[in-house]
Amino acid sequence: MTEGVQTSPAFTPRVFSGIQPSGGLTLGNYLGALKRFADSQNKGVESIFCMVDMHAITVWQDPDALRRQTRELTAGFIASGVDPEKSILFNQSQVSAHAELAWIFNCVARMGWMQRMTQWKDKAGKNQQNASLGLFAYPALMAADILVYHATEVPVGEDQKQHLELTRDIAIKFNNDFGVDFFPITEPKIEGAATRVMSLRDGSKKMSKSDPSDMSRINMTDDADTIANKIRKARTDPDALPSEAKGLEDRPEARNLVNIYAALSDMTVDQVLTDVGGKQFSEFKPMLSDLAVEKLSPISMEMARLMEHPDEIDAILRRGAERARAIANPIIERTFEIVGMIR
Ligand code: AMP
Ligand code: TRP
């Protein structure tokens, strides 16, 4: 519906992204999201990152676990290189403008748009009647997260592409309905070798914290032996590695491991294959586990250290929320005025 629509040049560049504190960060979250957040912050663009706790409760969350997971996710951001001074780091429920704009967007978005969302269909499963209303409305809250900051760029993994297209549709419909050019048409940033990290057990499924098999994923808190064991047991095929990317086309498991190597080492897939083409997996897998341990173990150690000081994490979130409100409040106020609400 939004194909060919340009982003709005009148808006200053601003990055926004969010992750659900629904427990456990994987290598997919790191390569598809966290690592790239740190890169975008370091390019000097104003960056806002959010623990989307209100999204997390669209499926049941134990309250104590939610608190712990929100702190752990915050620690994961910081340990991955997101600096809470340079960037704004906060949790969604502390900035009420998200919920307020989400309600307006619930009245802009159409039922049919929501029904087409593959994440809704996957998460609700066969029993849609029993899913929460929040799960259905999830993408309107996500659009609100982004647009309440007039964010222009949203770095995410491939799985969020459809939600970002819906965000553009909501912005376009709002602007048209009210005859304004108020919300920017946001640009999805789905880039790099690891926009879709796949399960280590099945190259057709994405690596996910909700997969029942722990062997299918690398968790950011796994120790060196666990990482090495999971990579050793990762599914592959019997052939040697090719020397060019096109040799990986029909080899999803091999392609996944090479993509992970490329993303971890900041190389392109072709550069990696120039080095490792012709090698057997018995030789490549130990190289990959050494690299994964080298990159992930300082992060998991830093996460553990930060988790010893939950009060400091909470203070960082409160300070981030204050800075976020300073941007979001004027935008939600203006939105209410556009809609015709007396302020
Ligand atoms: P979630 O954990 O579902 O809240 O996802 C948080 C961020 O991590 C989003 O930007 C996702 O697109 C990204 N992400 C999650 N799993 C993967 C994966 N297997 N590969 C690449 N990116 C992912
Ligand atoms: N839906 C995203 C996910 O599951 C999380 C999210 C919520 C998000 N709000 C967002 C991502 C805003 C980017 C921008 O991964």
Short mmCIF file of N, CA, C and O and ligand atoms in Angstrom, two decimals, residues 17-34 36-37 52 55 73 119 123 138 142 154-161 190 194-199 205-209 256, ligand 1:
data_model
loop_
_atom_site.label_atom_id
_atom_site.label_comp_id
_atom_site.label_asym_id
_atom_site.label_seq_id
_atom_site.Cartn_x
_atom_site.Cartn_y
_atom_site.Cartn_z
N SER A 17 13.88 2.65 18.30
CA SER A 17 13.57 1.22 18.22
C SER A 17 13.22 0.68 19.60
O SER A 17 13.51 1.33 20.61
N GLY A 18 12.60 -0.47 19.62
CA GLY A 18 12.17 -1.06 20.88
C GLY A 18 12.37 -2.56 20.90
O GLY A 18 12.41 -3.20 19.85
N ILE A 19 12.50 -3.10 22.10
CA ILE A 19 12.56 -4.55 22.29
C ILE A 19 11.65 -4.91 23.47
O ILE A 19 11.59 -4.17 24.47
N GLN A 20 10.96 -6.04 23.35
CA GLN A 20 10.08 -6.46 24.44
C GLN A 20 10.87 -7.10 25.58
O GLN A 20 11.70 -7.98 25.32
N PRO A 21 10.59 -6.69 26.82
CA PRO A 21 11.24 -7.35 27.95
C PRO A 21 10.51 -8.64 28.30
O PRO A 21 10.01 -8.82 29.40
N SER A 22 10.44 -9.54 27.31
CA SER A 22 9.67 -10.75 27.56
C SER A 22 10.60 -11.92 27.89
O SER A 22 10.20 -13.08 27.82
N GLY A 23 11.85 -11.59 28.25
CA GLY A 23 12.71 -12.63 28.81
C GLY A 23 13.70 -13.20 27.84
O GLY A 23 13.31 -13.71 26.79
N GLY A 24 15.00 -13.11 28.17
CA GLY A 24 16.02 -13.79 27.39
C GLY A 24 16.35 -13.07 26.10
O GLY A 24 15.48 -12.89 25.26
N LEU A 25 17.59 -12.64 25.97
CA LEU A 25 18.03 -12.05 24.71
C LEU A 25 18.83 -13.09 23.94
O LEU A 25 19.64 -13.81 24.53
N THR A 26 18.61 -13.16 22.64
CA THR A 26 19.33 -14.13 21.81
C THR A 26 20.35 -13.43 20.92
O THR A 26 20.33 -12.21 20.78
N LEU A 27 21.18 -14.26 20.29
CA LEU A 27 22.12 -13.74 19.29
C LEU A 27 21.36 -13.02 18.16
O LEU A 27 21.87 -12.06 17.58
N GLY A 28 20.12 -13.44 17.89
CA GLY A 28 19.29 -12.77 16.88
C GLY A 28 18.98 -11.33 17.31
O GLY A 28 19.09 -10.40 16.52
N ASN A 29 18.62 -11.15 18.58
CA ASN A 29 18.37 -9.79 19.09
C ASN A 29 19.64 -8.95 19.02
O ASN A 29 19.60 -7.77 18.69
N TYR A 30 20.77 -9.59 19.34
CA TYR A 30 22.03 -8.83 19.34
C TYR A 30 22.39 -8.39 17.92
O TYR A 30 22.62 -7.20 17.67
N LEU A 31 22.40 -9.33 16.99
CA LEU A 31 22.86 -8.98 15.63
C LEU A 31 21.80 -8.21 14.84
O LEU A 31 22.13 -7.31 14.08
N GLY A 32 20.52 -8.57 15.03
CA GLY A 32 19.45 -7.89 14.28
C GLY A 32 19.11 -6.53 14.86
O GLY A 32 18.60 -5.66 14.15
N ALA A 33 19.39 -6.33 16.14
CA ALA A 33 18.94 -5.10 16.80
C ALA A 33 20.05 -4.43 17.61
O ALA A 33 20.62 -3.43 17.18
N LEU A 34 20.40 -4.98 18.78
CA LEU A 34 21.26 -4.25 19.73
C LEU A 34 22.58 -3.74 19.14
O LEU A 34 22.96 -2.59 19.34
N ARG A 36 23.29 -3.09 16.13
CA ARG A 36 23.05 -2.03 15.15
C ARG A 36 22.57 -0.75 15.83
O ARG A 36 22.80 0.35 15.33
N PHE A 37 21.92 -0.88 16.98
CA PHE A 37 21.53 0.33 17.72
C PHE A 37 22.79 1.09 18.15
O PHE A 37 22.86 2.31 18.03
N VAL A 52 9.83 -2.13 25.63
CA VAL A 52 8.38 -1.98 25.40
C VAL A 52 7.61 -2.91 26.33
O VAL A 52 7.07 -3.95 25.92
N HIS A 55 3.99 -3.64 25.39
CA HIS A 55 3.85 -4.68 24.37
C HIS A 55 4.01 -6.07 24.99
O HIS A 55 3.32 -7.02 24.60
N LEU A 73 17.04 -6.45 30.25
CA LEU A 73 17.08 -5.92 28.88
C LEU A 73 17.83 -4.58 28.86
O LEU A 73 18.65 -4.33 27.97
N GLN A 119 2.46 -11.51 12.50
CA GLN A 119 2.80 -11.75 13.91
C GLN A 119 1.54 -12.02 14.74
O GLN A 119 1.54 -12.87 15.63
N LYS A 123 1.07 -15.44 16.69
CA LYS A 123 0.99 -15.44 18.16
C LYS A 123 -0.39 -15.83 18.66
O LYS A 123 -0.51 -16.45 19.72
N TYR A 138 -1.61 -4.48 18.99
CA TYR A 138 -0.14 -4.33 19.15
C TYR A 138 0.49 -3.39 18.12
O TYR A 138 1.25 -2.48 18.48
N MET A 142 2.77 0.10 18.51
CA MET A 142 4.12 0.19 17.94
C MET A 142 4.25 1.44 17.06
O MET A 142 5.26 2.15 17.11
N VAL A 154 13.92 3.46 11.72
CA VAL A 154 13.66 2.43 12.72
C VAL A 154 14.49 1.18 12.40
O VAL A 154 14.13 0.40 11.51
N PRO A 155 15.62 0.99 13.08
CA PRO A 155 16.41 -0.23 12.86
C PRO A 155 15.74 -1.43 13.55
O PRO A 155 15.48 -1.38 14.74
N VAL A 156 15.47 -2.46 12.78
CA VAL A 156 14.85 -3.68 13.32
C VAL A 156 15.32 -4.88 12.49
O VAL A 156 15.96 -4.70 11.46
N GLY A 157 14.97 -6.07 12.94
CA GLY A 157 15.19 -7.27 12.15
C GLY A 157 14.06 -7.41 11.12
O GLY A 157 13.03 -6.74 11.20
N GLU A 158 14.29 -8.31 10.18
CA GLU A 158 13.37 -8.57 9.07
C GLU A 158 11.92 -8.84 9.52
O GLU A 158 10.96 -8.44 8.88
N ASP A 159 11.77 -9.51 10.68
CA ASP A 159 10.43 -9.90 11.14
C ASP A 159 9.52 -8.70 11.43
O ASP A 159 8.31 -8.86 11.53
N GLN A 160 10.08 -7.49 11.55
CA GLN A 160 9.26 -6.32 11.90
C GLN A 160 8.85 -5.48 10.70
O GLN A 160 8.21 -4.44 10.84
N LYS A 161 9.22 -5.96 9.50
CA LYS A 161 8.98 -5.17 8.29
C LYS A 161 7.50 -4.84 8.09
O LYS A 161 7.12 -3.71 7.79
N ILE A 190 16.49 -2.20 7.68
CA ILE A 190 16.69 -3.64 7.83
C ILE A 190 17.94 -3.96 7.04
O ILE A 190 17.88 -4.12 5.82
N ALA A 194 22.79 -10.03 9.09
CA ALA A 194 22.05 -10.84 10.06
C ALA A 194 20.71 -10.22 10.42
O ALA A 194 20.34 -10.12 11.58
N THR A 195 19.94 -9.81 9.40
CA THR A 195 18.62 -9.26 9.67
C THR A 195 17.64 -10.36 10.05
O THR A 195 16.57 -10.09 10.57
N ARG A 196 18.01 -11.59 9.76
CA ARG A 196 17.18 -12.73 10.14
C ARG A 196 18.10 -13.89 10.51
O ARG A 196 18.51 -14.68 9.65
N VAL A 197 18.45 -13.96 11.78
CA VAL A 197 19.28 -15.06 12.27
C VAL A 197 18.36 -16.26 12.47
O VAL A 197 17.30 -16.14 13.09
N MET A 198 18.75 -17.41 11.93
CA MET A 198 17.87 -18.57 11.94
C MET A 198 18.22 -19.51 13.11
O MET A 198 19.32 -19.46 13.66
N SER A 199 17.28 -20.38 13.41
CA SER A 199 17.48 -21.41 14.44
C SER A 199 18.68 -22.28 14.08
O SER A 199 18.92 -22.58 12.91
N LYS A 205 13.50 -21.66 10.31
CA LYS A 205 12.80 -20.97 11.41
C LYS A 205 13.71 -19.91 12.00
O LYS A 205 14.91 -20.13 12.13
N LYS A 206 13.13 -18.76 12.41
CA LYS A 206 14.02 -17.74 12.97
C LYS A 206 14.46 -18.11 14.39
O LYS A 206 13.73 -18.80 15.11
N MET A 207 15.66 -17.70 14.75
CA MET A 207 16.13 -17.92 16.12
C MET A 207 15.26 -17.08 17.05
O MET A 207 15.11 -15.88 16.83
N SER A 208 14.69 -17.73 18.07
CA SER A 208 13.73 -17.01 18.90
C SER A 208 13.83 -17.44 20.35
O SER A 208 14.09 -18.61 20.66
N LYS A 209 13.60 -16.46 21.25
CA LYS A 209 13.61 -16.78 22.68
C LYS A 209 12.45 -17.68 23.05
O LYS A 209 12.47 -18.31 24.10
N ASN A 256 23.17 -19.58 7.24
CA ASN A 256 22.95 -18.94 8.54
C ASN A 256 24.26 -18.81 9.33
O ASN A 256 24.57 -17.76 9.87
P1 AMP B 1 11.77 -9.06 20.12
O1 AMP B 1 12.69 -9.86 20.94
O2 AMP B 1 10.80 -9.88 19.34
O3 AMP B 1 11.15 -7.90 20.86
O4 AMP B 1 12.71 -8.42 18.99
C1 AMP B 1 13.55 -7.34 19.26
C2 AMP B 1 14.39 -6.97 18.05
O5 AMP B 1 15.27 -8.05 17.70
C3 AMP B 1 13.58 -6.66 16.78
O6 AMP B 1 14.22 -5.61 16.06
C4 AMP B 1 13.66 -7.94 16.01
O7 AMP B 1 13.50 -7.73 14.62
C5 AMP B 1 15.07 -8.41 16.34
N1 AMP B 1 15.18 -9.87 16.22
C6 AMP B 1 14.55 -10.81 16.99
N2 AMP B 1 14.89 -12.07 16.60
C7 AMP B 1 15.73 -11.92 15.53
C8 AMP B 1 16.42 -12.83 14.68
N3 AMP B 1 16.30 -14.17 14.82
N4 AMP B 1 17.20 -12.32 13.69
C9 AMP B 1 17.34 -10.98 13.53
N5 AMP B 1 16.72 -10.07 14.31
C10 AMP B 1 15.92 -10.52 15.29
#
